[in-house]
Amino acid sequence: MKILVTGGAGYIGSHTTLCLLEEGHEVVVVDNLRNSTSVSLRRVERLTGRRVDLHEFDLLDALAVDKLFEENQFEAVVHFAGLKAVGESVQKPLFYYQNNVVGTLNLLQSMEKANVRRLVFSSSATVYGASEDVPLSEKTPLAATNPYGRTKEQIEDILSDLGTADSSWSIALLRYFNPVGAHESGLIGEDPQGVPNNLLPFVAQVAVGRREKVLVFGNDYPTPDGTGIRDYIHVMDLAAGHLAALDYVKDRTGVFRWNLGTGRGYSVIEVIEAFGRATGSPVPFQFAPRRPGDAAVSYADPSAALADLRWSARKDLDQMCADHWRWQSTNPHGFS
Ligand code: NAD
Ligand code: UFG
């Protein structure tokens, strides 16, 4: 298939682009490179021996999006482009709603005009908010607790309404849990700008000597070791989930929702210890107060994806840490 990947230069987009190319698809990427660099895609080209056609523009530029659809006959779109920092979304809500919601509306309008009605969308477990009704299934009520999460919830609503209004759309909403790790080559991986918000990139930067120690947010949660529990999923497993979803929507119409997680939770301390095993030396940490808004426990019920897509995550926490470390240690400053 000829596939448009929005946000394809980013962390999950670059890994998924690699898998799409390896499956023989033709990939066109649109990315404004606000949170990424084209180097990721050059490396994907190196790894696959295939070309990626990158268009550097913003989805807010509706005319440019229209033009791209006029010039290409896409069979499907995988839509990663979006801003994802929870704290920044609280500070700049209008920016987040504009970028994520309006950007998606522009994309959908161009798709409709061009008669392209097959979409895989990056949603997030953040739509479940602080629910601790674990495991979280697709039937768990949505209750996002911050502007970023609400952009995902609103886009899910828009896509559901679209599927109701026009039954020729095929839409997969993928709710990712906590993506970590990197391609086994160590050539591509997550390259956060500034201080990482998420646990794994922070731990990796401590391990490589860029930061002194990990601050563990809270050790008084009602969990076995008192620290928060999350469902970490290897980015290559996640990428495989997109291919499975694309395959599913290829000859079905409707709006489908799937959790992409492993179904198993690990505590912050378990993650820090696993990373220490990957690097060969313990990662220094210190307990700190809870981070406001954090749930104690979050992990997926991934059974719907297994039943419908025949997809399940294969890589365990040690593999996630080993691959993340290979990327971080061979690229201590990311792509720069
Ligand atoms: P990322 O920031 O690495 O990738 C997103 C890409 O989209 C970036 O390359 C960025 O430059 C681009 N982009 C953003 N707004 C754009 C716009 N208006 N026009 C064109 N390009 C634009 O993030 P990621 O971790 O790869 O996440 C991909 C998607 O998955 C996002 O939608 C994110 O919200 C979602 N998601 C991520 C996580 C996570 O923890 N990484 C978890 C759940 C959901
Ligand atoms: N944590 C620390 N120290 C840190 C960073 C995180 O102790 O420096 C803890 C958190 O308190 C939490 C766990 O590590 O218990 C995981 O935190 P992350 O920030 O890595 O992940 P979250 O589950 O909080 O949130 C992430 C994204 C959300 C997304 C969610 C599910 O930031 O946007 O995963 O996909 F919705």
Coordinates of C-alpha atoms and ligand atoms in Angstrom, one line a residue:
M1 CA 0.0 0.0 0.0
K2 CA 1.0 3.6 -0.4
I3 CA 0.7 5.0 3.1
L4 CA 0.9 8.5 4.5
V5 CA 2.6 8.6 8.0
T6 CA 2.1 11.9 9.8
G7 CA 4.7 12.6 12.5
G8 CA 6.8 9.8 10.9
A9 CA 10.1 11.4 12.0
G10 CA 9.2 11.1 15.7
Y11 CA 9.9 8.3 18.1
I12 CA 7.0 5.8 17.4
G13 CA 6.5 7.1 13.8
S14 CA 10.1 6.3 12.8
H15 CA 10.0 2.8 14.2
T16 CA 6.6 2.1 12.5
T17 CA 7.9 3.6 9.2
L18 CA 10.8 1.2 9.4
C19 CA 8.4 -1.8 9.8
L20 CA 6.0 -0.6 7.0
L21 CA 9.0 -0.4 4.6
E22 CA 10.2 -3.8 5.7
E23 CA 6.7 -5.1 4.9
G24 CA 7.0 -3.7 1.4
H25 CA 4.7 -0.7 1.8
E26 CA 5.5 2.7 0.1
V27 CA 5.8 5.4 2.8
V28 CA 5.3 9.2 2.5
V29 CA 6.0 11.2 5.7
V30 CA 4.7 14.6 6.7
D31 CA 6.3 16.1 9.8
N32 CA 7.0 19.7 10.8
L33 CA 10.1 18.4 12.7
R34 CA 9.1 20.4 15.8
N35 CA 9.9 17.5 18.1
S36 CA 12.1 15.5 15.8
T37 CA 14.8 15.5 13.1
S38 CA 15.0 14.2 9.6
V39 CA 18.1 12.2 10.7
S40 CA 15.8 9.5 12.1
L41 CA 14.3 8.9 8.7
R42 CA 17.7 8.9 7.0
R43 CA 18.7 6.2 9.4
V44 CA 15.5 4.3 8.6
E45 CA 16.5 4.5 5.0
R46 CA 19.9 3.1 5.9
L47 CA 18.4 0.2 7.8
T48 CA 15.9 -0.7 5.2
G49 CA 17.6 0.2 2.0
R50 CA 14.4 1.9 1.0
R51 CA 13.5 5.6 0.4
V52 CA 11.2 7.7 2.6
D53 CA 9.6 10.7 1.0
L54 CA 9.6 13.3 3.7
H55 CA 7.5 16.5 3.4
E56 CA 8.4 19.0 6.0
F57 CA 5.3 21.0 6.8
D58 CA 2.7 21.5 9.5
L59 CA -0.7 19.8 9.5
L60 CA -2.1 23.2 10.4
D61 CA -1.3 24.3 6.8
A62 CA -4.6 23.0 5.3
L63 CA -3.6 23.9 1.8
A64 CA -0.4 22.0 2.0
V65 CA -2.2 18.9 3.3
D66 CA -4.8 19.1 0.5
K67 CA -2.0 19.4 -2.1
L68 CA -0.2 16.4 -0.7
F69 CA -3.4 14.3 -1.2
E70 CA -3.9 15.7 -4.7
E71 CA -0.4 14.7 -5.7
N72 CA -0.5 11.2 -4.1
Q73 CA -2.9 8.3 -4.2
F74 CA -2.8 7.1 -0.6
E75 CA -4.5 3.9 0.5
A76 CA -4.2 4.6 4.2
V77 CA -3.0 7.1 6.8
V78 CA -1.2 6.4 10.0
H79 CA -1.5 9.5 12.1
F80 CA 1.1 10.1 14.8
A81 CA 1.6 13.9 14.5
G82 CA 0.8 15.6 17.7
L83 CA 2.2 17.2 20.8
K84 CA 2.5 14.9 23.8
A85 CA 3.9 16.7 26.9
V86 CA 1.3 16.7 29.7
G87 CA 2.9 19.5 31.6
E88 CA 3.3 21.8 28.6
S89 CA -0.4 21.1 27.6
V90 CA -1.5 22.4 31.0
Q91 CA 0.6 25.6 30.4
K92 CA -0.4 26.0 26.8
P93 CA -3.9 24.5 26.3
L94 CA -4.8 26.5 23.2
F95 CA -1.6 25.5 21.5
Y96 CA -2.3 21.8 22.2
Y97 CA -6.0 21.9 21.1
Q98 CA -5.0 23.8 18.0
N99 CA -2.1 21.5 17.0
N100 CA -3.7 18.2 17.9
V101 CA -7.4 18.7 17.2
V102 CA -7.2 21.2 14.4
G103 CA -4.3 19.4 12.8
T104 CA -6.4 16.2 12.8
L105 CA -9.4 18.0 11.4
N106 CA -7.3 19.3 8.5
L107 CA -6.0 15.8 7.8
L108 CA -9.5 14.3 7.9
Q109 CA -10.9 17.0 5.6
S110 CA -8.2 16.4 3.0
M111 CA -8.7 12.6 3.3
E112 CA -12.4 13.0 2.7
K113 CA -11.9 15.2 -0.4
A114 CA -9.3 12.7 -1.7
N115 CA -11.6 9.7 -0.9
V116 CA -9.1 8.1 1.4
R117 CA -11.0 6.7 4.3
R118 CA -8.6 4.3 6.1
L119 CA -6.9 5.7 9.2
V120 CA -4.9 4.4 12.1
F121 CA -4.8 7.0 14.9
S122 CA -2.3 7.3 17.9
S123 CA -4.5 7.5 21.0
S124 CA -3.2 6.9 24.5
A125 CA -4.0 5.2 27.7
T126 CA -4.1 8.8 29.0
V127 CA -7.8 8.8 27.9
Y128 CA -8.5 6.6 30.9
G129 CA -7.3 9.4 33.2
A130 CA -6.5 8.4 36.7
S131 CA -8.7 5.3 36.6
E132 CA -7.2 2.4 38.6
D133 CA -9.8 -0.1 37.6
V134 CA -7.1 -2.4 36.3
P135 CA -6.6 -4.0 34.0
L136 CA -8.0 -1.1 31.8
S137 CA -10.2 -2.4 29.0
E138 CA -11.5 -0.6 26.0
K139 CA -14.8 -0.4 27.9
T140 CA -13.3 1.5 30.8
P141 CA -15.0 5.0 30.7
L142 CA -12.8 7.8 29.3
A143 CA -11.9 10.5 31.8
A144 CA -8.8 12.4 30.7
T145 CA -7.4 14.7 33.3
N146 CA -5.3 17.2 31.4
P147 CA -5.5 19.1 28.1
Y148 CA -3.2 16.7 26.3
G149 CA -5.4 13.8 27.3
R150 CA -8.5 15.7 26.3
T151 CA -7.1 16.3 22.8
K152 CA -6.9 12.6 22.4
E153 CA -10.4 12.1 23.8
Q154 CA -11.8 14.8 21.6
I155 CA -10.2 13.3 18.5
E156 CA -11.6 9.9 19.4
D157 CA -15.0 11.5 19.6
I158 CA -14.6 13.2 16.2
L159 CA -13.5 9.9 14.7
S160 CA -16.4 8.0 16.2
D161 CA -18.9 10.7 14.9
L162 CA -17.3 10.4 11.5
G163 CA -17.6 6.6 11.4
T164 CA -21.3 7.0 12.4
A165 CA -22.0 9.6 9.7
D166 CA -20.2 7.8 6.9
S167 CA -20.0 4.0 7.2
S168 CA -17.3 3.9 4.5
W169 CA -14.6 5.0 6.9
S170 CA -12.2 2.4 8.4
I171 CA -10.7 3.8 11.6
A172 CA -8.4 2.1 14.2
L173 CA -8.0 4.0 17.5
L174 CA -4.9 2.6 19.2
R175 CA -4.5 3.4 22.9
Y176 CA -0.8 3.0 23.7
F177 CA 0.3 2.3 27.2
N178 CA 4.0 3.3 28.0
P179 CA 6.2 3.0 24.9
V180 CA 9.9 2.4 25.6
G181 CA 12.9 0.8 24.0
A182 CA 14.4 1.2 20.6
H183 CA 15.1 -0.7 17.3
E184 CA 17.6 -3.4 18.0
S185 CA 20.2 -1.8 15.8
G186 CA 20.6 1.1 18.2
L187 CA 20.4 3.5 15.3
I188 CA 17.0 5.0 16.0
G189 CA 15.3 5.7 19.4
E190 CA 13.6 8.2 21.5
D191 CA 15.4 11.6 21.6
P192 CA 13.5 13.9 24.0
Q193 CA 14.2 17.6 23.8
G194 CA 15.1 19.1 27.2
V195 CA 14.5 17.3 30.5
P196 CA 12.7 14.1 29.8
N197 CA 9.2 13.8 31.3
N198 CA 9.0 10.1 31.1
L199 CA 10.7 7.5 33.3
L200 CA 12.8 5.4 30.8
P201 CA 14.4 8.3 28.9
F202 CA 15.3 9.9 32.3
V203 CA 16.8 6.7 33.6
A204 CA 18.8 6.2 30.4
Q205 CA 20.2 9.8 30.6
V206 CA 21.3 9.1 34.2
A207 CA 22.9 5.8 33.2
V208 CA 24.8 7.6 30.4
G209 CA 26.0 10.3 32.8
R210 CA 23.9 13.2 31.5
R211 CA 22.0 13.5 34.8
E212 CA 23.0 12.7 38.4
K213 CA 20.1 10.5 39.6
V214 CA 16.6 9.5 39.0
L215 CA 13.9 11.1 41.2
V216 CA 11.3 8.4 42.0
F217 CA 8.0 10.2 42.3
G218 CA 6.4 8.7 45.4
N219 CA 7.2 5.6 47.5
D220 CA 3.9 5.5 49.4
Y221 CA 1.6 4.2 46.8
P222 CA -0.5 1.1 47.7
T223 CA 1.8 -1.1 45.6
P224 CA 4.2 -3.9 46.7
D225 CA 7.2 -1.6 46.8
G226 CA 5.3 1.7 47.2
T227 CA 6.2 3.1 43.7
G228 CA 3.9 3.6 40.7
I229 CA 3.2 0.7 38.4
R230 CA 2.9 1.0 34.6
D231 CA 2.6 -1.2 31.5
Y232 CA 5.8 -0.6 29.5
I233 CA 5.7 -1.8 25.9
H234 CA 8.6 -2.1 23.5
V235 CA 8.3 0.4 20.6
M236 CA 8.9 -2.4 18.1
D237 CA 5.9 -4.4 19.5
L238 CA 3.9 -1.2 19.2
A239 CA 5.0 -0.7 15.6
A240 CA 3.9 -4.3 14.9
G241 CA 0.5 -3.4 16.4
H242 CA 0.1 -0.7 13.8
L243 CA 0.8 -3.1 11.0
A244 CA -1.8 -5.5 12.4
A245 CA -4.4 -2.7 12.8
L246 CA -3.7 -1.6 9.2
D247 CA -4.2 -5.1 8.0
Y248 CA -7.5 -5.4 9.9
V249 CA -9.0 -2.2 8.6
K250 CA -7.8 -2.9 5.1
D251 CA -11.0 -4.8 4.3
R252 CA -13.4 -3.8 7.0
T253 CA -15.3 -0.6 7.7
G254 CA -16.2 0.9 11.1
V255 CA -14.4 2.4 14.1
F256 CA -12.3 0.1 16.2
R257 CA -10.6 0.7 19.5
W258 CA -7.7 -1.4 20.9
N259 CA -5.4 -1.1 23.9
L260 CA -1.7 -1.7 23.0
G261 CA 0.0 -2.8 26.1
T262 CA 1.6 -6.0 27.5
G263 CA -1.0 -6.5 30.2
R264 CA 1.8 -6.6 32.8
G265 CA 2.8 -3.8 35.1
Y266 CA 6.2 -3.0 36.6
S267 CA 7.0 -0.6 39.4
V268 CA 9.4 2.3 39.0
I269 CA 12.0 0.4 41.2
E270 CA 11.6 -2.7 39.0
V271 CA 12.4 -0.6 35.9
I272 CA 15.4 1.1 37.5
E273 CA 16.7 -2.3 38.5
A274 CA 16.1 -3.8 35.1
F275 CA 18.0 -0.9 33.5
G276 CA 20.9 -1.5 35.9
R277 CA 21.0 -5.1 34.7
A278 CA 21.1 -3.8 31.1
T279 CA 24.0 -1.4 31.7
G280 CA 25.9 -3.6 34.2
S281 CA 25.9 -1.1 37.0
P282 CA 23.1 0.2 39.3
V283 CA 21.3 3.4 38.3
P284 CA 21.4 5.9 41.2
F285 CA 18.0 7.1 42.4
Q286 CA 16.4 9.0 45.3
F287 CA 12.8 9.1 46.5
A288 CA 10.9 12.3 46.0
P289 CA 7.3 13.4 46.6
R290 CA 4.5 12.1 44.3
R291 CA 4.0 13.8 41.0
P292 CA 0.5 15.4 41.0
G293 CA -2.0 13.6 38.8
D294 CA -0.2 10.3 38.7
A295 CA -2.2 7.1 39.2
A296 CA -0.7 4.4 41.4
V297 CA -1.3 1.6 39.0
S298 CA -2.1 1.4 35.2
Y299 CA -1.9 -1.6 32.9
A300 CA -3.8 -2.8 30.0
D301 CA -6.2 -5.6 29.3
P302 CA -4.8 -6.3 25.8
S303 CA -7.1 -9.2 25.1
A304 CA -9.2 -7.4 22.4
A305 CA -6.1 -6.8 20.3
L306 CA -5.1 -10.4 20.7
A307 CA -8.6 -11.6 19.7
D308 CA -9.1 -9.2 16.8
L309 CA -5.6 -8.5 15.5
R310 CA -3.8 -11.6 16.6
W311 CA -1.3 -9.2 18.0
S312 CA 0.4 -9.4 21.4
A313 CA 3.5 -7.8 22.8
R314 CA 6.5 -10.2 22.8
K315 CA 9.4 -8.3 24.3
D316 CA 10.0 -8.3 28.1
L317 CA 11.3 -5.6 30.3
D318 CA 14.9 -6.7 30.1
Q319 CA 14.8 -6.5 26.3
M320 CA 13.1 -3.1 26.5
C321 CA 16.0 -1.9 28.7
A322 CA 18.7 -3.5 26.7
D323 CA 17.5 -2.0 23.4
H324 CA 16.9 1.4 25.0
W325 CA 20.4 1.3 26.5
R326 CA 22.0 0.3 23.1
W327 CA 20.4 3.4 21.5
Q328 CA 21.3 5.7 24.4
S329 CA 24.9 4.5 24.9
T330 CA 25.8 4.7 21.2
N331 CA 23.9 8.0 20.8
P332 CA 24.5 9.8 24.2
H333 CA 23.1 13.0 22.8
G334 CA 20.4 11.5 20.6
F335 CA 20.4 12.4 16.9
S336 CA 22.4 15.6 17.4
Ligands
NAD1 P1 7.1 12.4 18.9 O1 7.0 13.8 19.4 O2 8.4 11.8 18.9 O3 6.5 12.3 17.4 C1 5.4 13.2 17.0 C2 5.9 13.8 15.7 O4 4.8 14.6 15.2 C3 7.1 14.7 15.8 O5 8.0 14.3 14.9 C4 6.6 16.1 15.6 O6 7.5 16.9 15.0 C5 5.4 15.8 14.7 N1 4.3 16.9 14.8 C6 3.7 17.3 15.9 N2 2.7 18.2 15.5 C7 2.7 18.3 14.2 C8 2.0 19.1 13.2 N3 1.1 19.9 13.6 N4 2.3 18.9 11.9 C9 3.3 18.0 11.5 N5 4.0 17.3 12.4 C10 3.7 17.4 13.7 O7 6.1 11.5 19.7 P2 5.8 10.0 19.8 O8 6.2 9.5 21.1 O9 6.4 9.3 18.6 O10 4.3 9.9 19.8 C11 3.5 9.7 18.5 C12 2.1 9.8 18.8 O11 1.7 8.8 19.8 C13 1.6 11.2 19.4 O12 0.4 11.5 18.9 C14 1.5 10.9 20.9 O13 0.5 11.7 21.5 C15 1.0 9.4 20.9 N6 1.4 8.7 22.1 C16 2.7 8.7 22.6 C17 3.0 8.1 23.8 C18 4.4 8.1 24.3 O14 4.6 7.9 25.5 N7 5.4 8.3 23.5 C19 2.0 7.4 24.5 C20 0.7 7.4 24.0 C21 0.4 8.1 22.8
UFG2 N1 8.4 8.6 37.2 C1 9.4 8.8 38.2 N2 10.4 9.6 37.9 C2 10.5 10.3 36.7 C3 9.5 10.0 35.7 C4 8.5 9.2 36.0 O1 9.3 8.3 39.3 O2 11.5 11.0 36.5 C5 7.3 7.6 37.5 C6 5.9 8.2 37.5 O3 5.6 8.8 38.7 C7 5.1 7.0 37.1 C8 6.1 6.1 36.2 O4 7.4 6.6 36.5 O5 4.8 6.2 38.2 C9 5.9 6.3 34.7 O6 5.9 7.7 34.4 P1 5.9 8.3 32.9 O7 5.9 9.8 33.0 O8 7.0 7.6 32.2 O9 4.6 7.7 32.3 P2 3.0 8.0 32.6 O10 2.4 6.7 32.8 O11 2.9 9.0 33.8 O12 2.5 8.8 31.4 C10 2.9 8.5 30.0 C11 2.7 9.7 29.1 C12 1.3 10.0 29.1 C13 0.6 8.8 28.5 C14 0.8 7.6 29.4 C15 0.2 6.4 28.8 O13 3.5 10.8 29.7 O14 1.1 11.0 28.2 O15 2.2 7.4 29.5 O16 0.5 6.2 27.5 F1 -0.8 9.0 28.5

